[in-house]
Amino acid sequence: MNWLGLFGLDEKIARYRQLAAEAAFAAENRVELLALEWEEEKLRLRRLLVLAVLAAALSVVALIVLSIAVMIHFWDSGHRQAVAWGVAVFWLLAWGGVLAALVKSVQGGRRAFLLTRQELARDWSDLKERL
């Protein structure tokens, strides 16, 4: 004899099993989303490290070249001055480009795990509505 069916508990148990399966599926999806966003964040952090190293290296080069350009500027007349300033401007522009990319990459950190946070916020509001 089916005692659960007699008391109407089999429907409730089936409903709870279905809710548990949906919760497990949702949790699995959230974990996958978190893993994807973590990979993106690791990539951003690697790029940030490379750009920081490049910015530091180019800063040193830019300052050295700028110093040489200033010394050559007062050394003699002729084309040496124009070439020295041209090289200094080139290195300063390269440094500025790397610095701009570094700043942009740092500001991109605000979007880290945005999709996961939005999804969890929706889940939380859905849970509050159900309760």
GROMACS .gro file of N, CA, C and O in nm:
model
  524
    1MET      N    1   0.083  -0.117   0.000
    1MET     CA    2   0.000   0.000   0.000
    1MET      C    3   0.088   0.125   0.000
    1MET      O    4   0.190   0.131   0.068
    2ASN      N    5   0.049   0.225  -0.073
    2ASN     CA    6   0.123   0.350  -0.086
    2ASN      C    7   0.076   0.448   0.019
    2ASN      O    8  -0.024   0.517   0.004
    3TRP      N    9   0.148   0.452   0.131
    3TRP     CA   10   0.108   0.539   0.243
    3TRP      C   11   0.127   0.686   0.208
    3TRP      O   12   0.050   0.771   0.252
    4LEU      N   13   0.229   0.715   0.130
    4LEU     CA   14   0.252   0.855   0.091
    4LEU      C   15   0.139   0.907   0.004
    4LEU      O   16   0.093   1.020   0.020
    5GLY      N   17   0.093   0.823  -0.088
    5GLY     CA   18  -0.018   0.862  -0.174
    5GLY      C   19  -0.148   0.875  -0.096
    5GLY      O   20  -0.233   0.959  -0.126
    6LEU      N   21  -0.161   0.795   0.005
    6LEU     CA   22  -0.282   0.798   0.087
    6LEU      C   23  -0.296   0.931   0.161
    6LEU      O   24  -0.405   0.985   0.173
    7PHE      N   25  -0.186   0.982   0.208
    7PHE     CA   26  -0.189   1.108   0.281
    7PHE      C   27  -0.163   1.229   0.191
    7PHE      O   28  -0.156   1.342   0.239
    8GLY      N   29  -0.141   1.209   0.062
    8GLY     CA   30  -0.115   1.318  -0.032
    8GLY      C   31   0.026   1.374  -0.024
    8GLY      O   32   0.051   1.485  -0.068
    9LEU      N   33   0.116   1.298   0.033
    9LEU     CA   34   0.254   1.345   0.048
    9LEU      C   35   0.338   1.322  -0.076
    9LEU      O   36   0.441   1.387  -0.093
   10ASP      N   37   0.296   1.228  -0.161
   10ASP     CA   38   0.377   1.200  -0.280
   10ASP      C   39   0.384   1.320  -0.373
   10ASP      O   40   0.487   1.345  -0.436
   11GLU      N   41   0.279   1.399  -0.383
   11GLU     CA   42   0.281   1.519  -0.468
   11GLU      C   43   0.376   1.623  -0.411
   11GLU      O   44   0.450   1.689  -0.484
   12LYS      N   45   0.372   1.639  -0.278
   12LYS     CA   46   0.462   1.737  -0.214
   12LYS      C   47   0.607   1.694  -0.228
   12LYS      O   48   0.695   1.774  -0.256
   13ILE      N   49   0.632   1.565  -0.211
   13ILE     CA   50   0.769   1.514  -0.226
   13ILE      C   51   0.817   1.533  -0.369
   13ILE      O   52   0.931   1.574  -0.393
   14ALA      N   53   0.731   1.506  -0.465
   14ALA     CA   54   0.768   1.525  -0.606
   14ALA      C   55   0.798   1.672  -0.634
   14ALA      O   56   0.891   1.706  -0.707
   15ARG      N   57   0.717   1.761  -0.574
   15ARG     CA   58   0.738   1.905  -0.593
   15ARG      C   59   0.871   1.948  -0.532
   15ARG      O   60   0.947   2.024  -0.593
   16TYR      N   61   0.901   1.897  -0.413
   16TYR     CA   62   1.029   1.932  -0.349
   16TYR      C   63   1.147   1.874  -0.427
   16TYR      O   64   1.252   1.939  -0.436
   17ARG      N   65   1.131   1.758  -0.481
   17ARG     CA   66   1.238   1.700  -0.563
   17ARG      C   67   1.261   1.786  -0.688
   17ARG      O   68   1.375   1.808  -0.728
   18GLN      N   69   1.152   1.831  -0.748
   18GLN     CA   70   1.164   1.916  -0.866
   18GLN      C   71   1.232   2.048  -0.830
   18GLN      O   72   1.319   2.096  -0.903
   19LEU      N   73   1.193   2.107  -0.717
   19LEU     CA   74   1.258   2.230  -0.671
   19LEU      C   75   1.406   2.209  -0.643
   19LEU      O   76   1.490   2.293  -0.677
   20ALA      N   77   1.440   2.097  -0.583
   20ALA     CA   78   1.580   2.066  -0.555
   20ALA      C   79   1.659   2.048  -0.684
   20ALA      O   80   1.773   2.094  -0.697
   21ALA      N   81   1.598   1.983  -0.783
   21ALA     CA   82   1.666   1.965  -0.912
   21ALA      C   83   1.686   2.099  -0.981
   21ALA      O   84   1.794   2.125  -1.038
   22GLU      N   85   1.586   2.185  -0.976
   22GLU     CA   86   1.600   2.319  -1.036
   22GLU      C   87   1.707   2.400  -0.964
   22GLU      O   88   1.785   2.471  -1.028
   23ALA      N   89   1.711   2.390  -0.833
   23ALA     CA   90   1.813   2.462  -0.756
   23ALA      C   91   1.953   2.411  -0.789
   23ALA      O   92   2.047   2.490  -0.804
   24ALA      N   93   1.966   2.280  -0.804
   24ALA     CA   94   2.097   2.224  -0.839
   24ALA      C   95   2.139   2.268  -0.978
   24ALA      O   96   2.255   2.303  -1.001
   25PHE      N   97   2.043   2.271  -1.071
   25PHE     CA   98   2.074   2.315  -1.207
   25PHE      C   99   2.113   2.462  -1.207
   25PHE      O  100   2.209   2.503  -1.274
   26ALA      N  101   2.041   2.544  -1.132
   26ALA     CA  102   2.073   2.687  -1.124
   26ALA      C  103   2.210   2.708  -1.060
   26ALA      O  104   2.288   2.791  -1.107
   27ALA      N  105   2.240   2.634  -0.956
   27ALA     CA  106   2.370   2.646  -0.891
   27ALA      C  107   2.482   2.606  -0.987
   27ALA      O  108   2.588   2.670  -0.992
   28GLU      N  109   2.460   2.501  -1.064
   28GLU     CA  110   2.560   2.458  -1.162
   28GLU      C  111   2.583   2.567  -1.267
   28GLU      O  112   2.697   2.595  -1.304
   29ASN      N  113   2.475   2.629  -1.312
   29ASN     CA  114   2.489   2.739  -1.408
   29ASN      C  115   2.566   2.856  -1.350
   29ASN      O  116   2.649   2.917  -1.418
   30ARG      N  117   2.540   2.888  -1.224
   30ARG     CA  118   2.610   3.000  -1.160
   30ARG      C  119   2.758   2.969  -1.145
   30ARG      O  120   2.843   3.056  -1.164
   31VAL      N  121   2.790   2.846  -1.113
   31VAL     CA  122   2.930   2.807  -1.100
   31VAL      C  123   3.001   2.816  -1.236
   31VAL      O  124   3.115   2.863  -1.244
   32GLU      N  125   2.934   2.774  -1.342
   32GLU     CA  126   2.993   2.784  -1.476
   32GLU      C  127   3.014   2.930  -1.514
   32GLU      O  128   3.119   2.965  -1.571
   33LEU      N  129   2.917   3.015  -1.485
   33LEU     CA  130   2.929   3.157  -1.514
   33LEU      C  131   3.044   3.218  -1.436
   33LEU      O  132   3.124   3.296  -1.490
   34LEU      N  133   3.055   3.180  -1.309
   34LEU     CA  134   3.164   3.230  -1.227
   34LEU      C  135   3.299   3.186  -1.283
   34LEU      O  136   3.395   3.264  -1.287
   35ALA      N  137   3.309   3.062  -1.328
   35ALA     CA  138   3.434   3.012  -1.386
   35ALA      C  139   3.472   3.089  -1.512
   35ALA      O  140   3.589   3.125  -1.532
   36LEU      N  141   3.373   3.115  -1.597
   36LEU     CA  142   3.400   3.192  -1.719
   36LEU      C  143   3.449   3.333  -1.686
   36LEU      O  144   3.545   3.384  -1.745
   37GLU      N  145   3.380   3.397  -1.593
   37GLU     CA  146   3.420   3.533  -1.557
   37GLU      C  147   3.555   3.535  -1.487
   37GLU      O  148   3.630   3.631  -1.501
   38TRP      N  149   3.587   3.430  -1.412
   38TRP     CA  150   3.719   3.423  -1.348
   38TRP      C  151   3.828   3.413  -1.452
   38TRP      O  152   3.935   3.475  -1.439
   39GLU      N  153   3.804   3.336  -1.559
   39GLU     CA  154   3.902   3.327  -1.668
   39GLU      C  155   3.922   3.464  -1.732
   39GLU      O  156   4.036   3.502  -1.763
   40GLU      N  157   3.814   3.537  -1.756
   40GLU     CA  158   3.825   3.672  -1.812
   40GLU      C  159   3.903   3.763  -1.719
   40GLU      O  160   3.985   3.844  -1.763
   41GLU      N  161   3.877   3.752  -1.590
   41GLU     CA  162   3.946   3.837  -1.492
   41GLU      C  163   4.095   3.804  -1.487
   41GLU      O  164   4.179   3.893  -1.477
   42LYS      N  165   4.131   3.675  -1.495
   42LYS     CA  166   4.272   3.637  -1.496
   42LYS      C  167   4.341   3.694  -1.619
   42LYS      O  168   4.454   3.742  -1.611
   43LEU      N  169   4.273   3.690  -1.733
   43LEU     CA  170   4.328   3.747  -1.856
   43LEU      C  171   4.351   3.897  -1.840
   43LEU      O  172   4.455   3.951  -1.881
   44ARG      N  173   4.254   3.967  -1.780
   44ARG     CA  174   4.267   4.111  -1.759
   44ARG      C  175   4.383   4.141  -1.665
   44ARG      O  176   4.461   4.234  -1.688
   45LEU      N  177   4.400   4.060  -1.561
   45LEU     CA  178   4.509   4.083  -1.467
   45LEU      C  179   4.645   4.057  -1.531
   45LEU      O  180   4.742   4.129  -1.504
   46ARG      N  181   4.653   3.956  -1.617
   46ARG     CA  182   4.778   3.932  -1.691
   46ARG      C  183   4.813   4.050  -1.780
   46ARG      O  184   4.928   4.095  -1.785
   47ARG      N  185   4.710   4.099  -1.853
   47ARG     CA  186   4.731   4.214  -1.940
   47ARG      C  187   4.773   4.336  -1.858
   47ARG      O  188   4.862   4.412  -1.898
   48LEU      N  189   4.714   4.353  -1.742
   48LEU     CA  190   4.748   4.463  -1.654
   48LEU      C  191   4.893   4.455  -1.609
   48LEU      O  192   4.965   4.555  -1.609
   49LEU      N  193   4.938   4.335  -1.576
   49LEU     CA  194   5.077   4.317  -1.534
   49LEU      C  195   5.174   4.349  -1.648
   49LEU      O  196   5.273   4.419  -1.629
   50VAL      N  197   5.144   4.298  -1.768
   50VAL     CA  198   5.231   4.325  -1.883
   50VAL      C  199   5.236   4.474  -1.912
   50VAL      O  200   5.344   4.531  -1.936
   51LEU      N  201   5.121   4.540  -1.910
   51LEU     CA  202   5.118   4.684  -1.937
   51LEU      C  203   5.191   4.763  -1.828
   51LEU      O  204   5.257   4.863  -1.858
   52ALA      N  205   5.183   4.720  -1.704
   52ALA     CA  206   5.254   4.788  -1.596
   52ALA      C  207   5.405   4.775  -1.615
   52ALA      O  208   5.480   4.872  -1.597
   53VAL      N  209   5.451   4.656  -1.653
   53VAL     CA  210   5.594   4.636  -1.678
   53VAL      C  211   5.639   4.720  -1.797
   53VAL      O  212   5.744   4.785  -1.792
   54LEU      N  213   5.558   4.721  -1.903
   54LEU     CA  214   5.592   4.803  -2.020
   54LEU      C  215   5.594   4.952  -1.984
   54LEU      O  216   5.682   5.025  -2.030
   55ALA      N  217   5.498   4.997  -1.905
   55ALA     CA  218   5.494   5.138  -1.865
   55ALA      C  219   5.618   5.174  -1.785
   55ALA      O  220   5.678   5.280  -1.805
   56ALA      N  221   5.659   5.087  -1.695
   56ALA     CA  222   5.779   5.112  -1.616
   56ALA      C  223   5.903   5.117  -1.705
   56ALA      O  224   5.986   5.207  -1.693
   57ALA      N  225   5.915   5.020  -1.796
   57ALA     CA  226   6.032   5.015  -1.884
   57ALA      C  227   6.035   5.136  -1.977
   57ALA      O  228   6.140   5.199  -1.995
   58LEU      N  229   5.922   5.170  -2.034
   58LEU     CA  230   5.918   5.284  -2.125
   58LEU      C  231   5.938   5.417  -2.050
   58LEU      O  232   5.990   5.513  -2.107
   59SER      N  233   5.900   5.422  -1.926
   59SER     CA  234   5.925   5.542  -1.846
   59SER      C  235   6.075   5.564  -1.829
   59SER      O  236   6.124   5.676  -1.844
   60VAL      N  237   6.146   5.457  -1.801
   60VAL     CA  238   6.291   5.467  -1.787
   60VAL      C  239   6.354   5.510  -1.919
   60VAL      O  240   6.436   5.602  -1.924
   61VAL      N  241   6.313   5.445  -2.026
   61VAL     CA  242   6.368   5.479  -2.158
   61VAL      C  243   6.335   5.623  -2.195
   61VAL      O  244   6.421   5.698  -2.244
   62ALA      N  245   6.210   5.665  -2.171
   62ALA     CA  246   6.169   5.800  -2.206
   62ALA      C  247   6.250   5.904  -2.129
   62ALA      O  248   6.293   6.005  -2.185
   63LEU      N  249   6.273   5.880  -2.003
   63LEU     CA  250   6.350   5.975  -1.924
   63LEU      C  251   6.496   5.980  -1.967
   63LEU      O  252   6.557   6.087  -1.972
   64ILE      N  253   6.553   5.865  -2.000
   64ILE     CA  254   6.692   5.863  -2.047
   64ILE      C  255   6.704   5.938  -2.179
   64ILE      O  256   6.793   6.022  -2.197
   65VAL      N  257   6.615   5.907  -2.271
   65VAL     CA  258   6.621   5.971  -2.403
   65VAL      C  259   6.593   6.121  -2.392
   65VAL      O  260   6.656   6.202  -2.460
   66LEU      N  261   6.500   6.157  -2.308
   66LEU     CA  262   6.472   6.299  -2.289
   66LEU      C  263   6.592   6.372  -2.232
   66LEU      O  264   6.627   6.483  -2.275
   67SER      N  265   6.661   6.309  -2.140
   67SER     CA  266   6.781   6.369  -2.083
   67SER      C  267   6.890   6.385  -2.189
   67SER      O  268   6.956   6.489  -2.197
   68ILE      N  269   6.908   6.282  -2.270
   68ILE     CA  270   7.008   6.290  -2.378
   68ILE      C  271   6.970   6.399  -2.477
   68ILE      O  272   7.055   6.475  -2.523
   69ALA      N  273   6.840   6.409  -2.507
   69ALA     CA  274   6.794   6.511  -2.602
   69ALA      C  275   6.822   6.651  -2.548
   69ALA      O  276   6.863   6.741  -2.624
   70VAL      N  277   6.802   6.673  -2.420
   70VAL     CA  278   6.828   6.805  -2.363
   70VAL      C  279   6.977   6.836  -2.368
   70VAL      O  280   7.018   6.947  -2.404
   71MET      N  281   7.060   6.736  -2.338
   71MET     CA  282   7.205   6.759  -2.343
   71MET      C  283   7.252   6.788  -2.486
   71MET      O  284   7.332   6.880  -2.509
   72ILE      N  285   7.201   6.714  -2.581
   72ILE     CA  286   7.242   6.734  -2.720
   72ILE      C  287   7.190   6.867  -2.772
   72ILE      O  288   7.255   6.933  -2.854
   73HIS      N  289   7.074   6.907  -2.725
   73HIS     CA  290   7.016   7.033  -2.771
   73HIS      C  291   7.112   7.151  -2.747
   73HIS      O  292   7.123   7.241  -2.831
   74PHE      N  293   7.179   7.151  -2.639
   74PHE     CA  294   7.270   7.260  -2.608
   74PHE      C  295   7.414   7.232  -2.651
   74PHE      O  296   7.501   7.316  -2.634
   75TRP      N  297   7.437   7.117  -2.707
   75TRP     CA  298   7.573   7.078  -2.740
   75TRP      C  299   7.624   7.147  -2.865
   75TRP      O  300   7.728   7.210  -2.865
   76ASP      N  301   7.551   7.135  -2.972
   76ASP     CA  302   7.599   7.188  -3.100
   76ASP      C  303   7.479   7.222  -3.185
   76ASP      O  304   7.367   7.184  -3.155
   77SER      N  305   7.497   7.290  -3.294
   77SER     CA  306   7.385   7.319  -3.384
   77SER      C  307   7.384   7.216  -3.496
   77SER      O  308   7.475   7.138  -3.513
   78GLY      N  309   7.275   7.215  -3.572
   78GLY     CA  310   7.265   7.122  -3.684
   78GLY      C  311   7.148   7.027  -3.667
   78GLY      O  312   7.053   7.053  -3.594
   79HIS      N  313   7.158   6.914  -3.737
   79HIS     CA  314   7.047   6.817  -3.739
   79HIS      C  315   7.042   6.726  -3.616
   79HIS      O  316   6.944   6.657  -3.595
   80ARG      N  317   7.148   6.723  -3.541
   80ARG     CA  318   7.148   6.637  -3.423
   80ARG      C  319   7.038   6.673  -3.324
   80ARG      O  320   6.977   6.587  -3.263
   81GLN      N  321   7.009   6.800  -3.315
   81GLN     CA  322   6.905   6.844  -3.222
   81GLN      C  323   6.768   6.794  -3.265
   81GLN      O  324   6.691   6.743  -3.184
   82ALA      N  325   6.738   6.808  -3.393
   82ALA     CA  326   6.607   6.765  -3.442
   82ALA      C  327   6.589   6.614  -3.426
   82ALA      O  328   6.482   6.567  -3.386
   83VAL      N  329   6.694   6.540  -3.455
   83VAL     CA  330   6.687   6.394  -3.441
   83VAL      C  331   6.670   6.354  -3.294
   83VAL      O  332   6.587   6.269  -3.260
   84ALA      N  333   6.745   6.417  -3.207
   84ALA     CA  334   6.736   6.385  -3.065
   84ALA      C  335   6.595   6.416  -3.012
   84ALA      O  336   6.536   6.336  -2.938
   85TRP      N  337   6.541   6.530  -3.049
   85TRP     CA  338   6.405   6.564  -3.005
   85TRP      C  339   6.301   6.473  -3.069
   85TRP      O  340   6.201   6.438  -3.005
   86GLY      N  341   6.324   6.434  -3.191
   86GLY     CA  342   6.232   6.340  -3.256
   86GLY      C  343   6.227   6.206  -3.185
   86GLY      O  344   6.120   6.148  -3.163
   87VAL      N  345   6.345   6.156  -3.147
   87VAL     CA  346   6.352   6.030  -3.073
   87VAL      C  347   6.285   6.045  -2.936
   87VAL      O  348   6.209   5.957  -2.892
   88ALA      N  349   6.310   6.158  -2.871
   88ALA     CA  350   6.249   6.180  -2.740
   88ALA      C  351   6.097   6.187  -2.751
   88ALA      O  352   6.025   6.128  -2.669
   89VAL      N  353   6.047   6.255  -2.852
   89VAL     CA  354   5.902   6.264  -2.871
   89VAL      C  355   5.843   6.127  -2.902
   89VAL      O  356   5.736   6.090  -2.850
   90PHE      N  357   5.911   6.050  -2.984
   90PHE     CA  358   5.863   5.915  -3.014
   90PHE      C  359   5.849   5.832  -2.887
   90PHE      O  360   5.746   5.766  -2.865
   91TRP      N  361   5.953   5.831  -2.801
   91TRP     CA  362   5.947   5.753  -2.679
   91TRP      C  363   5.841   5.806  -2.583
   91TRP      O  364   5.774   5.728  -2.514
   92LEU      N  365   5.824   5.936  -2.578
   92LEU     CA  366   5.720   5.992  -2.492
   92LEU      C  367   5.581   5.954  -2.541
   92LEU      O  368   5.491   5.925  -2.462
   93LEU      N  369   5.561   5.952  -2.673
   93LEU     CA  370   5.432   5.910  -2.727
   93LEU      C  371   5.407   5.761  -2.701
   93LEU      O  372   5.294   5.721  -2.667
   94ALA      N  373   5.510   5.679  -2.716
   94ALA     CA  374   5.495   5.537  -2.686
   94ALA      C  375   5.462   5.516  -2.538
   94ALA      O  376   5.374   5.436  -2.503
   95TRP      N  377   5.530   5.589  -2.452
   95TRP     CA  378   5.501   5.581  -2.309
   95TRP      C  379   5.358   5.624  -2.279
   95TRP      O  380   5.287   5.560  -2.202
   96GLY      N  381   5.314   5.732  -2.342
   96GLY     CA  382   5.177   5.780  -2.322
   96GLY      C  383   5.074   5.678  -2.368
   96GLY      O  384   4.971   5.658  -2.304
   97GLY      N  385   5.100   5.610  -2.480
   97GLY     CA  386   5.007   5.508  -2.528
   97GLY      C  387   4.997   5.390  -2.433
   97GLY      O  388   4.887   5.342  -2.404
   98VAL      N  389   5.110   5.345  -2.382
   98VAL     CA  390   5.108   5.233  -2.287
   98VAL      C  391   5.042   5.277  -2.156
   98VAL      O  392   4.964   5.202  -2.097
   99LEU      N  393   5.067   5.399  -2.113
   99LEU     CA  394   5.005   5.449  -1.991
   99LEU      C  395   4.853   5.459  -2.007
   99LEU      O  396   4.778   5.423  -1.917
  100ALA      N  397   4.807   5.507  -2.123
  100ALA     CA  398   4.663   5.515  -2.148
  100ALA      C  399   4.599   5.377  -2.148
  100ALA      O  400   4.491   5.356  -2.093
  101ALA      N  401   4.666   5.279  -2.210
  101ALA     CA  402   4.614   5.141  -2.209
  101ALA      C  403   4.613   5.084  -2.068
  101ALA      O  404   4.519   5.011  -2.031
  102LEU      N  405   4.712   5.118  -1.988
  102LEU     CA  406   4.718   5.072  -1.850
  102LEU      C  407   4.602   5.130  -1.768
  102LEU      O  408   4.534   5.058  -1.695
  103VAL      N  409   4.576   5.258  -1.784
  103VAL     CA  410   4.465   5.323  -1.712
  103VAL      C  411   4.332   5.262  -1.755
  103VAL      O  412   4.245   5.233  -1.672
  104LYS      N  413   4.315   5.239  -1.884
  104LYS     CA  414   4.191   5.178  -1.934
  104LYS      C  415   4.173   5.037  -1.878
  104LYS      O  416   4.062   4.997  -1.842
  105SER      N  417   4.281   4.962  -1.869
  105SER     CA  418   4.273   4.826  -1.816
  105SER      C  419   4.240   4.827  -1.667
  105SER      O  420   4.164   4.743  -1.620
  106VAL      N  421   4.295   4.922  -1.593
  106VAL     CA  422   4.265   4.932  -1.450
  106VAL      C  423   4.118   4.968  -1.431
  106VAL      O  424   4.051   4.913  -1.344
  107GLN      N  425   4.068   5.059  -1.511
  107GLN     CA  426   3.927   5.098  -1.499
  107GLN      C  427   3.833   4.986  -1.541
  107GLN      O  428   3.719   4.982  -1.497
  108GLY      N  429   3.880   4.893  -1.621
  108GLY     CA  430   3.799   4.779  -1.662
  108GLY      C  431   3.773   4.681  -1.549
  108GLY      O  432   3.686   4.596  -1.560
  109GLY      N  433   3.845   4.693  -1.440
  109GLY     CA  434   3.825   4.604  -1.326
  109GLY      C  435   3.692   4.623  -1.256
  109GLY      O  436   3.648   4.538  -1.182
  110ARG      N  437   3.628   4.733  -1.280
  110ARG     CA  438   3.498   4.758  -1.217
  110ARG      C  439   3.392   4.663  -1.271
  110ARG      O  440   3.290   4.643  -1.208
  111ARG      N  441   3.416   4.608  -1.387
  111ARG     CA  442   3.318   4.518  -1.448
  111ARG      C  443   3.343   4.372  -1.412
  111ARG      O  444   3.277   4.283  -1.465
  112ALA      N  445   3.435   4.347  -1.324
  112ALA     CA  446   3.469   4.209  -1.288
  112ALA      C  447   3.349   4.139  -1.225
  112ALA      O  448   3.285   4.192  -1.137
  113PHE      N  449   3.320   4.023  -1.276
  113PHE     CA  450   3.212   3.937  -1.225
  113PHE      C  451   3.076   4.006  -1.230
  113PHE      O  452   2.988   3.977  -1.149
  114LEU      N  453   3.058   4.096  -1.324
  114LEU     CA  454   2.933   4.170  -1.336
  114LEU      C  455   2.815   4.077  -1.365
  114LEU      O  456   2.710   4.089  -1.302
  115LEU      N  457   2.833   3.985  -1.458
  115LEU     CA  458   2.723   3.895  -1.493
  115LEU      C  459   2.685   3.805  -1.376
  115LEU      O  460   2.566   3.781  -1.351
  116THR      N  461   2.784   3.757  -1.304
  116THR     CA  462   2.754   3.671  -1.189
  116THR      C  463   2.681   3.750  -1.081
  116THR      O  464   2.584   3.701  -1.023
  117ARG      N  465   2.725   3.873  -1.055
  117ARG     CA  466   2.657   3.955  -0.955
  117ARG      C  467   2.514   3.985  -0.995
  117ARG      O  468   2.423   3.980  -0.912
  118GLN      N  469   2.491   4.015  -1.124
  118GLN     CA  470   2.355   4.042  -1.171
  118GLN      C  471   2.267   3.918  -1.158
  118GLN      O  472   2.152   3.927  -1.115
  119GLU      N  473   2.321   3.804  -1.194
  119GLU     CA  474   2.244   3.680  -1.188
  119GLU      C  475   2.210   3.644  -1.043
  119GLU      O  476   2.097   3.605  -1.013
  120LEU      N  477   2.305   3.660  -0.954
  120LEU     CA  478   2.279   3.632  -0.813
  120LEU      C  479   2.179   3.731  -0.755
  120LEU      O  480   2.096   3.694  -0.671
  121ALA      N  481   2.183   3.856  -0.798
  121ALA     CA  482   2.085   3.955  -0.752
  121ALA      C  483   1.945   3.918  -0.799
  121ALA      O  484   1.848   3.930  -0.723
  122ARG      N  485   1.933   3.872  -0.923
  122ARG     CA  486   1.802   3.826  -0.973
  122ARG      C  487   1.753   3.705  -0.895
  122ARG      O  488   1.635   3.696  -0.861
  123ASP      N  489   1.844   3.612  -0.867
  123ASP     CA  490   1.807   3.495  -0.789
  123ASP      C  491   1.758   3.535  -0.650
  123ASP      O  492   1.659   3.482  -0.601
  124TRP      N  493   1.828   3.629  -0.588
  124TRP     CA  494   1.790   3.673  -0.455
  124TRP      C  495   1.652   3.739  -0.456
  124TRP      O  496   1.570   3.713  -0.368
  125SER      N  497   1.627   3.824  -0.557
  125SER     CA  498   1.495   3.889  -0.563
  125SER      C  499   1.384   3.786  -0.591
  125SER      O  500   1.274   3.796  -0.536
  126ASP      N  501   1.413   3.688  -0.675
  126ASP     CA  502   1.315   3.581  -0.700
  126ASP      C  503   1.285   3.502  -0.572
  126ASP      O  504   1.170   3.468  -0.544
  127LEU      N  505   1.390   3.475  -0.497
  127LEU     CA  506   1.373   3.400  -0.373
  127LEU      C  507   1.291   3.480  -0.272
  127LEU      O  508   1.202   3.425  -0.207
  128LYS      N  509   1.316   3.610  -0.265
  128LYS     CA  510   1.239   3.694  -0.172
  128LYS      C  511   1.092   3.699  -0.214
  128LYS      O  512   1.004   3.701  -0.129
  129GLU      N  513   1.067   3.703  -0.344
  129GLU     CA  514   0.927   3.705  -0.392
  129GLU      C  515   0.855   3.576  -0.356
  129GLU      O  516   0.738   3.577  -0.319
  130ARG      N  517   0.924   3.464  -0.369
  130ARG     CA  518   0.862   3.335  -0.339
  130ARG      C  519   0.833   3.319  -0.190
  130ARG      O  520   0.736   3.254  -0.152
  131LEU      N  521   0.919   3.376  -0.110
  131LEU     CA  522   0.900   3.362   0.035
  131LEU      C  523   0.798   3.463   0.082
  131LEU      O  524   0.726   3.452   0.173
   0.00000   0.00000   0.00000
